[in-house]
Amino acid sequence: MAKIIKEGGRLVVPDNPTIPFITGDGVGAEITPVCRETVDCAVDKAYGGERKIGWMELDAGEASVKKNGTPLPDSTLEAFREYLVGIKGPLMTPVGKGIRSLNVTLRQTLDLYVCQRPVRYFDGVKSPVKHPERVDMCVFRENTEDIYAGIEWAAGTPEAEKFGAFLREGMGVKKVRFPQTSAYGVKPVSREGSERLVRSAIEYAISTGRKTVTLVHKGNIMKFTEGGFRDWGYALARNEYGKYLDEGKLEVNDCICDAFLQNALLHPERYSVIATLNLNGDYVSDMLAAQVGGIGISPGANINYDSGHAIFEATHGVAPDIAGKNLANPCSLILSAVMMLEYLGWKEAAGLITSALERAFREGRTTPDLSGAGKGVGTREFGEILKGFIAG
Ligand code: NAD
């Protein structure tokens, strides 16, 4: 097995790359094996044995607490760092103060600044809207800044009091309505952070033949943070992609987030690639996923396009209510694996899995969450159906 490396600005992928993976807690034990088998089947079919993934399991989550006394050992972080590209099932967020979400730790440690969420409709999936097929977008959500940076102080603490006093006395701020009982949060948004996110979105648009990139922000209210994101985004597009803009190959526009949420519901066909800040991106990607009926099957990736580090992941949680019952839908993880194969440049294998999923949805051969309680096929049986379609 060999390592994927980043060389000369490009990802160099051997025919037998080592891919680290985390099985995950709860339903992770059911969906991860199905996902790996589906990927192996597609890679084998697409490349006739000339390419093969060497899966390397990493410790994390509840099993790791039992084995190592910690849910996220350093060796796991190091393996993701060393092998560049990995995939993970859902992890239980440890309960208790002072313990960060494992997902947030992974994103921050590897500086995975893009949260990429493609949203498309699969024929046959139930949707709450009339024309879900009009939704075909890819959301680029900034993953390291904004109010999610975790800089906040609870009301009534000495820190909140100190910060309030600094605002009043140091900055002359008189606008805090109830200073005695206020909690505070800080929203850092930088030029570098905005530029690298918007650059990734534009590169994606160009490389996939999509023409429009929309900067979604709330700059009418938060003029320097969200407004800064918009202005830095436009400036970057002009400075680095002026040729594409002038030749009409790229269009960059912007939309205020509340208007975007309305427009994306009424006229989704107007949007293609979305570049947005952390909090907006959280809301926007879940709303769009719901529009295509895919909240439980939407894939995601956390990527640093400069270093090449990427972790692909199921976007749902550990689903404790159905864990161990062969009821879990493995599609979110499988579609994340499709994104991973595309990221590696293994488009043929990705295409085989996508076609198999399309056929399964069209024929109504899905897990109970999509078919209805008491109907549908089990997790393992769904995996067998996919492999049958791919191999056939
Ligand atoms: P959840 O996604 O686990 O469950 C919400 C609902 O969706 C449940 O009814 C569940 O049965 C259903 N569901 C989820 N995944 C499904 C699947 N693959 N197939 C069929 N149905 C599915 O969300 P929650 O209950 O809020 O969170 C439970 C735990 O998971 C928490 O500890 C939370 O922190 C963690 N979590 C982890 C991640 C992650 O690792 N990326 C994401 C979200 C939540």
Coordinates of C-alpha atoms and ligand atoms in Angstrom, one line a residue:
M1 CA 0.0 0.0 0.0
A2 CA 1.2 3.5 -0.7
K3 CA 0.6 7.0 0.6
I4 CA -1.4 9.7 -1.2
I5 CA 0.8 12.9 -1.3
K6 CA 0.4 16.5 -2.4
E7 CA 3.2 17.4 -4.8
G8 CA 3.5 20.5 -7.0
G9 CA 0.1 21.7 -5.9
R10 CA -1.5 18.4 -7.1
L11 CA -2.8 15.3 -5.3
V12 CA -0.7 12.3 -6.3
V13 CA -2.8 9.1 -5.9
P14 CA -1.1 5.7 -6.2
D15 CA -3.1 2.8 -7.5
N16 CA -3.1 1.2 -4.1
P17 CA -3.6 4.1 -1.6
T18 CA -3.9 3.6 2.1
I19 CA -7.1 5.2 3.3
P20 CA -7.6 5.6 7.1
F21 CA -11.2 5.3 8.3
I22 CA -13.2 5.5 11.5
T23 CA -16.0 3.1 11.8
G24 CA -18.0 5.4 14.1
D25 CA -20.3 4.9 17.0
G26 CA -23.9 3.6 17.0
V27 CA -25.0 2.9 13.4
G28 CA -21.4 3.4 12.3
A29 CA -20.8 -0.3 12.9
E30 CA -23.5 -1.1 10.3
I31 CA -23.0 1.5 7.6
T32 CA -19.2 1.6 7.5
P33 CA -18.7 -2.0 6.4
V34 CA -21.5 -1.7 3.8
C35 CA -19.8 1.5 2.5
R36 CA -16.3 -0.1 2.3
E37 CA -17.7 -3.1 0.5
T38 CA -19.6 -1.0 -2.0
V39 CA -16.5 1.1 -2.7
D40 CA -14.3 -2.0 -3.1
C41 CA -16.8 -3.5 -5.5
A42 CA -16.9 -0.3 -7.6
V43 CA -13.2 0.1 -7.7
D44 CA -12.7 -3.5 -8.7
K45 CA -15.3 -3.3 -11.5
A46 CA -14.0 0.1 -12.8
Y47 CA -10.3 -0.8 -12.9
G48 CA -10.3 -4.6 -13.2
G49 CA -8.1 -5.1 -10.2
E50 CA -5.4 -2.5 -11.2
R51 CA -6.5 -0.2 -8.4
K52 CA -7.4 -1.2 -4.8
I53 CA -7.8 0.7 -1.6
G54 CA -5.9 -0.4 1.5
W55 CA -8.3 0.4 4.3
M56 CA -6.6 1.3 7.7
E57 CA -9.0 1.4 10.7
L58 CA -8.3 4.1 13.3
D59 CA -9.4 4.2 16.9
A60 CA -12.1 6.8 17.8
G61 CA -15.3 7.2 19.7
E62 CA -16.7 4.9 22.4
A63 CA -14.6 1.9 21.4
S64 CA -11.5 4.0 21.8
V65 CA -12.5 5.2 25.2
K66 CA -12.6 1.5 26.3
K67 CA -9.4 0.7 24.6
N68 CA -7.3 3.8 25.1
G69 CA -9.1 5.9 27.7
T70 CA -9.7 8.7 25.2
P71 CA -12.2 9.1 22.3
L72 CA -9.7 10.6 19.9
P73 CA -6.1 9.3 20.5
D74 CA -3.2 11.3 19.0
S75 CA -2.4 8.3 16.8
T76 CA -5.7 8.8 15.0
L77 CA -5.0 12.5 14.3
E78 CA -1.5 11.6 13.2
A79 CA -2.8 9.0 10.7
F80 CA -5.2 11.4 9.1
R81 CA -2.3 13.9 8.9
E82 CA 0.1 11.4 7.4
Y83 CA -2.2 9.7 4.9
L84 CA -4.0 13.0 3.8
V85 CA -7.4 11.5 2.8
G86 CA -9.7 9.6 5.1
I87 CA -13.4 8.8 5.8
K88 CA -15.4 8.5 9.0
G89 CA -18.7 7.3 10.3
P90 CA -20.6 9.3 12.9
L91 CA -19.2 9.8 16.4
M92 CA -21.0 10.4 19.6
T93 CA -20.3 13.8 21.0
P94 CA -18.8 13.1 24.5
V95 CA -21.0 14.5 27.3
G96 CA -19.4 16.8 29.8
K97 CA -18.0 20.3 30.0
G98 CA -14.6 20.9 28.5
I99 CA -14.9 18.0 26.0
R100 CA -15.1 19.4 22.4
S101 CA -16.9 17.6 19.7
L102 CA -14.6 15.0 18.0
N103 CA -15.6 16.3 14.6
V104 CA -14.7 19.9 15.5
T105 CA -11.3 18.7 16.9
L106 CA -10.6 16.9 13.6
R107 CA -11.5 19.9 11.5
Q108 CA -9.5 22.3 13.6
T109 CA -6.4 20.1 14.0
L110 CA -6.1 19.6 10.3
D111 CA -7.3 23.1 9.4
L112 CA -10.0 21.6 7.2
Y113 CA -11.4 25.0 6.1
V114 CA -14.0 23.9 3.6
C115 CA -17.1 22.0 4.5
Q116 CA -18.4 20.9 1.2
R117 CA -22.0 19.7 0.9
P118 CA -23.3 18.8 -2.6
V119 CA -27.1 18.7 -2.8
R120 CA -29.0 17.1 -5.7
Y121 CA -32.2 15.2 -6.1
F122 CA -32.4 11.4 -6.7
D123 CA -35.5 10.4 -8.6
G124 CA -37.8 8.3 -6.4
V125 CA -36.8 9.9 -3.1
K126 CA -39.8 11.6 -1.3
S127 CA -39.5 15.4 -1.1
P128 CA -41.6 18.1 0.5
V129 CA -41.4 20.4 -2.5
K130 CA -43.0 20.3 -6.0
H131 CA -39.8 20.4 -8.0
P132 CA -36.9 18.9 -6.1
E133 CA -35.2 18.1 -9.4
R134 CA -34.5 21.8 -9.8
V135 CA -32.0 21.7 -6.9
D136 CA -28.5 21.0 -7.9
M137 CA -26.0 23.0 -5.8
C138 CA -22.8 22.5 -4.0
V139 CA -22.4 24.4 -0.8
F140 CA -18.9 25.6 0.3
R141 CA -19.2 26.5 4.0
E142 CA -16.3 28.1 5.8
N143 CA -15.3 25.7 8.5
T144 CA -12.8 27.5 10.9
E145 CA -14.1 31.0 11.7
D146 CA -17.2 32.9 12.4
I147 CA -19.2 32.6 15.6
Y148 CA -18.2 28.9 15.5
A149 CA -14.7 29.7 16.6
G150 CA -15.9 29.0 20.1
I151 CA -14.9 32.3 21.7
E152 CA -17.8 33.0 24.1
W153 CA -18.4 33.6 27.7
A154 CA -21.5 32.6 29.8
A155 CA -23.6 35.3 31.4
G156 CA -22.7 36.1 35.0
T157 CA -19.1 34.8 34.8
P158 CA -16.1 37.0 35.6
E159 CA -15.0 36.6 32.0
A160 CA -18.3 38.0 30.7
E161 CA -18.0 40.9 33.2
K162 CA -14.5 41.6 32.2
F163 CA -15.3 41.5 28.5
G164 CA -18.4 43.8 29.1
A165 CA -16.2 46.2 31.0
F166 CA -13.7 46.3 28.2
L167 CA -16.4 47.0 25.7
R168 CA -17.8 49.9 27.9
E169 CA -14.6 51.4 29.1
G170 CA -12.0 50.4 26.5
M171 CA -14.2 50.7 23.3
G172 CA -16.9 53.2 24.3
V173 CA -19.7 50.7 23.5
K174 CA -23.0 51.8 25.0
K175 CA -25.3 49.5 23.0
V176 CA -25.4 46.4 25.2
R177 CA -29.0 46.4 26.3
F178 CA -28.7 44.3 29.5
P179 CA -25.1 44.4 30.4
Q180 CA -25.5 42.7 33.8
T181 CA -27.0 39.5 32.3
S182 CA -25.4 39.4 28.9
A183 CA -23.4 36.5 27.6
Y184 CA -20.9 37.3 24.8
G185 CA -19.6 35.7 21.7
V186 CA -16.9 36.9 19.2
K187 CA -17.2 36.4 15.5
P188 CA -13.8 36.5 13.8
V189 CA -13.9 36.6 10.0
S190 CA -10.6 37.2 8.2
R191 CA -9.6 38.2 4.7
E192 CA -7.4 35.1 4.4
G193 CA -10.1 32.8 5.7
S194 CA -12.7 34.3 3.3
E195 CA -10.3 34.2 0.3
R196 CA -9.3 30.6 0.7
L197 CA -13.0 29.5 1.0
V198 CA -14.1 31.6 -2.0
R199 CA -11.1 30.5 -4.1
S200 CA -12.0 26.8 -3.4
A201 CA -15.6 27.4 -4.5
I202 CA -14.5 29.1 -7.7
E203 CA -11.9 26.4 -8.5
Y204 CA -14.6 23.8 -8.0
A205 CA -17.0 25.8 -10.3
I206 CA -14.4 26.0 -13.0
S207 CA -13.3 22.4 -12.8
T208 CA -16.8 21.0 -12.8
G209 CA -18.1 23.3 -15.6
R210 CA -20.5 25.2 -13.3
K211 CA -20.7 28.9 -14.1
T212 CA -22.2 30.7 -11.2
V213 CA -20.7 31.2 -7.7
T214 CA -23.0 33.0 -5.2
L215 CA -21.6 34.6 -2.1
V216 CA -24.2 34.2 0.6
H217 CA -23.8 36.6 3.5
K218 CA -25.5 39.0 5.9
G219 CA -23.4 42.0 5.1
N220 CA -26.3 44.4 5.3
I221 CA -26.3 43.9 9.1
M222 CA -22.8 42.7 10.0
K223 CA -20.9 45.1 7.7
F224 CA -17.3 44.2 8.5
T225 CA -17.5 40.5 9.1
E226 CA -20.2 39.2 6.7
G227 CA -19.8 42.3 4.5
G228 CA -16.0 41.8 4.6
F229 CA -16.5 38.2 3.4
R230 CA -18.6 39.5 0.4
D231 CA -16.1 42.3 -0.5
W232 CA -13.0 40.1 -0.1
G233 CA -14.8 37.4 -2.2
Y234 CA -15.5 39.8 -5.0
A235 CA -12.0 41.2 -4.9
L236 CA -10.5 37.7 -5.1
A237 CA -12.7 36.8 -8.0
R238 CA -11.6 39.9 -9.9
N239 CA -7.9 39.6 -9.0
E240 CA -7.4 35.9 -9.6
Y241 CA -10.2 34.9 -12.0
G242 CA -10.7 38.2 -14.0
K243 CA -10.0 36.3 -17.3
Y244 CA -12.8 33.9 -16.6
L245 CA -15.2 36.7 -15.6
D246 CA -14.3 38.8 -18.7
E247 CA -14.8 35.8 -21.0
G248 CA -18.2 35.0 -19.5
K249 CA -17.0 31.6 -18.3
L250 CA -17.6 32.5 -14.6
E251 CA -20.2 34.7 -12.9
V252 CA -19.8 35.7 -9.3
N253 CA -22.8 37.3 -7.6
D254 CA -24.0 37.7 -4.0
C255 CA -27.2 37.3 -2.0
I256 CA -28.2 38.2 1.5
C257 CA -28.8 35.0 3.4
D258 CA -32.4 35.5 4.3
A259 CA -33.3 36.3 0.7
F260 CA -31.2 33.3 -0.4
L261 CA -33.2 31.0 1.8
Q262 CA -36.4 32.3 0.2
N263 CA -35.1 32.3 -3.4
A264 CA -33.5 28.8 -3.0
L265 CA -37.0 27.5 -2.2
L266 CA -38.8 29.4 -4.9
H267 CA -36.2 29.4 -7.7
P268 CA -33.5 26.8 -6.9
E269 CA -32.4 26.6 -10.5
R270 CA -30.9 30.0 -10.2
Y271 CA -28.1 28.8 -8.0
S272 CA -25.2 26.4 -8.5
V273 CA -22.1 26.9 -6.3
I274 CA -22.6 28.6 -2.9
A275 CA -19.8 30.1 -0.9
T276 CA -20.8 31.2 2.6
L277 CA -19.7 31.7 6.2
N278 CA -19.9 29.0 8.9
L279 CA -23.2 29.7 10.5
N280 CA -25.1 30.6 7.3
G281 CA -23.6 27.4 5.7
D282 CA -24.9 25.3 8.6
Y283 CA -28.5 26.5 8.0
V284 CA -28.3 26.6 4.2
S285 CA -27.0 23.1 3.7
D286 CA -29.6 21.5 5.9
M287 CA -32.5 23.4 4.3
L288 CA -31.3 22.4 0.8
A289 CA -30.8 18.8 1.9
A290 CA -34.4 18.8 3.2
Q291 CA -35.7 20.2 -0.1
V292 CA -34.4 17.1 -2.0
G293 CA -35.7 14.8 0.8
G294 CA -32.2 13.9 1.5
I295 CA -31.6 15.1 5.0
G296 CA -30.6 11.6 6.0
I297 CA -28.7 10.8 2.9
S298 CA -26.7 13.9 2.3
P299 CA -23.0 13.6 2.1
G300 CA -20.2 15.9 3.3
A301 CA -16.5 16.5 3.3
N302 CA -14.1 18.6 5.2
I303 CA -11.2 19.7 3.1
N304 CA -8.0 21.8 3.1
Y305 CA -7.4 22.3 -0.6
D306 CA -3.9 23.7 0.1
S307 CA -2.5 20.8 2.1
G308 CA -4.7 18.2 0.4
H309 CA -6.1 16.9 3.8
A310 CA -9.6 15.7 3.5
I311 CA -12.0 13.8 5.7
F312 CA -15.3 12.6 4.1
E313 CA -18.1 11.9 6.5
A314 CA -21.7 10.9 7.1
T315 CA -23.6 14.1 8.0
H316 CA -26.1 12.4 10.3
G317 CA -25.4 11.3 13.9
V318 CA -25.0 7.9 15.6
A319 CA -28.8 7.3 15.6
P320 CA -28.9 5.4 18.9
D321 CA -32.6 4.6 18.5
I322 CA -32.0 2.3 15.5
A323 CA -28.4 1.2 16.2
G324 CA -27.8 -2.6 15.9
K325 CA -31.2 -3.2 14.2
N326 CA -30.1 -3.4 10.6
L327 CA -32.3 -0.4 9.8
A328 CA -29.7 2.4 9.2
N329 CA -29.5 4.0 5.8
P330 CA -25.8 3.8 4.6
C331 CA -26.3 6.4 1.8
S332 CA -24.9 9.4 3.5
L333 CA -21.6 7.6 4.1
I334 CA -21.7 6.0 0.6
L335 CA -22.3 9.3 -1.1
S336 CA -19.5 10.8 1.0
A337 CA -17.3 7.9 -0.4
V338 CA -18.4 8.9 -3.9
M339 CA -17.1 12.4 -3.1
M340 CA -13.9 10.9 -1.9
L341 CA -13.4 8.9 -5.1
E342 CA -14.0 12.0 -7.2
Y343 CA -11.5 13.9 -5.0
L344 CA -9.0 11.1 -5.8
G345 CA -9.8 11.4 -9.5
W346 CA -11.3 7.9 -9.6
K347 CA -14.4 9.1 -11.4
E348 CA -15.3 5.8 -13.1
A349 CA -15.7 4.1 -9.7
A350 CA -17.6 7.1 -8.3
G351 CA -19.9 7.0 -11.4
L352 CA -20.7 3.3 -10.9
I353 CA -21.8 3.8 -7.3
T354 CA -23.9 6.9 -8.2
S355 CA -25.7 4.9 -11.0
A356 CA -26.4 2.0 -8.6
L357 CA -27.9 4.4 -6.1
E358 CA -30.0 6.1 -8.7
R359 CA -31.3 2.8 -9.8
A360 CA -32.1 1.7 -6.2
F361 CA -34.0 4.9 -5.5
R362 CA -35.9 4.7 -8.8
E363 CA -36.9 1.1 -8.0
G364 CA -37.9 2.0 -4.5
R365 CA -35.4 -0.5 -3.0
T366 CA -34.4 1.6 0.0
T367 CA -34.0 1.3 3.8
P368 CA -37.1 1.9 6.0
D369 CA -36.4 5.6 6.7
L370 CA -37.1 6.3 3.0
S371 CA -39.6 3.4 2.3
G372 CA -41.7 3.9 5.4
A373 CA -41.8 2.0 8.7
G374 CA -42.1 -1.7 8.3
K375 CA -41.2 -1.5 4.6
G376 CA -38.0 -1.4 2.7
V377 CA -34.8 -3.5 3.0
G378 CA -32.2 -3.8 5.8
T379 CA -28.8 -2.1 5.8
R380 CA -26.9 -5.2 4.8
E381 CA -29.5 -6.2 2.1
F382 CA -29.3 -2.7 0.7
G383 CA -25.5 -3.1 0.4
E384 CA -26.0 -6.4 -1.5
I385 CA -28.5 -4.7 -3.9
L386 CA -25.9 -2.0 -4.7
K387 CA -23.1 -4.5 -5.2
G388 CA -25.4 -6.5 -7.5
F389 CA -26.1 -3.4 -9.6
I390 CA -22.4 -2.4 -9.7
A391 CA -21.2 -5.9 -10.6
G392 CA -24.0 -6.6 -13.1
Ligands
NAD1 P1 -28.9 11.6 14.7 O1 -28.6 12.0 13.3 O2 -28.1 10.5 15.3 O3 -30.5 11.0 14.7 C1 -31.6 11.9 14.4 C2 -32.7 11.0 13.8 O4 -32.3 10.6 12.4 C3 -32.9 9.7 14.5 O5 -34.3 9.4 14.5 C4 -32.2 8.6 13.8 O6 -32.7 7.3 13.9 C5 -32.3 9.2 12.3 N1 -31.1 8.7 11.6 C6 -29.8 9.2 11.7 N2 -29.0 8.6 10.8 C7 -29.8 7.7 10.2 C8 -29.5 6.7 9.2 N3 -28.2 6.5 8.7 N4 -30.5 5.9 8.7 C9 -31.7 6.1 9.2 N5 -32.1 7.0 10.2 C10 -31.1 7.8 10.6 O7 -28.9 12.9 15.6 P2 -28.9 13.1 17.1 O8 -29.9 12.1 17.8 O9 -29.1 14.5 17.3 O10 -27.5 12.8 17.6 C11 -27.1 11.6 18.3 C12 -25.6 11.6 18.6 O11 -24.8 11.7 17.3 C13 -25.1 12.8 19.4 O12 -24.1 12.3 20.3 C14 -24.5 13.7 18.4 O13 -23.6 14.6 19.0 C15 -23.9 12.8 17.4 N6 -23.8 13.4 16.1 C16 -22.6 13.1 15.4 C17 -22.4 13.6 14.1 C18 -21.2 13.3 13.4 O14 -20.4 12.5 13.8 N7 -21.0 13.8 12.2 C19 -23.4 14.4 13.5 C20 -24.6 14.7 14.2 C21 -24.8 14.2 15.5

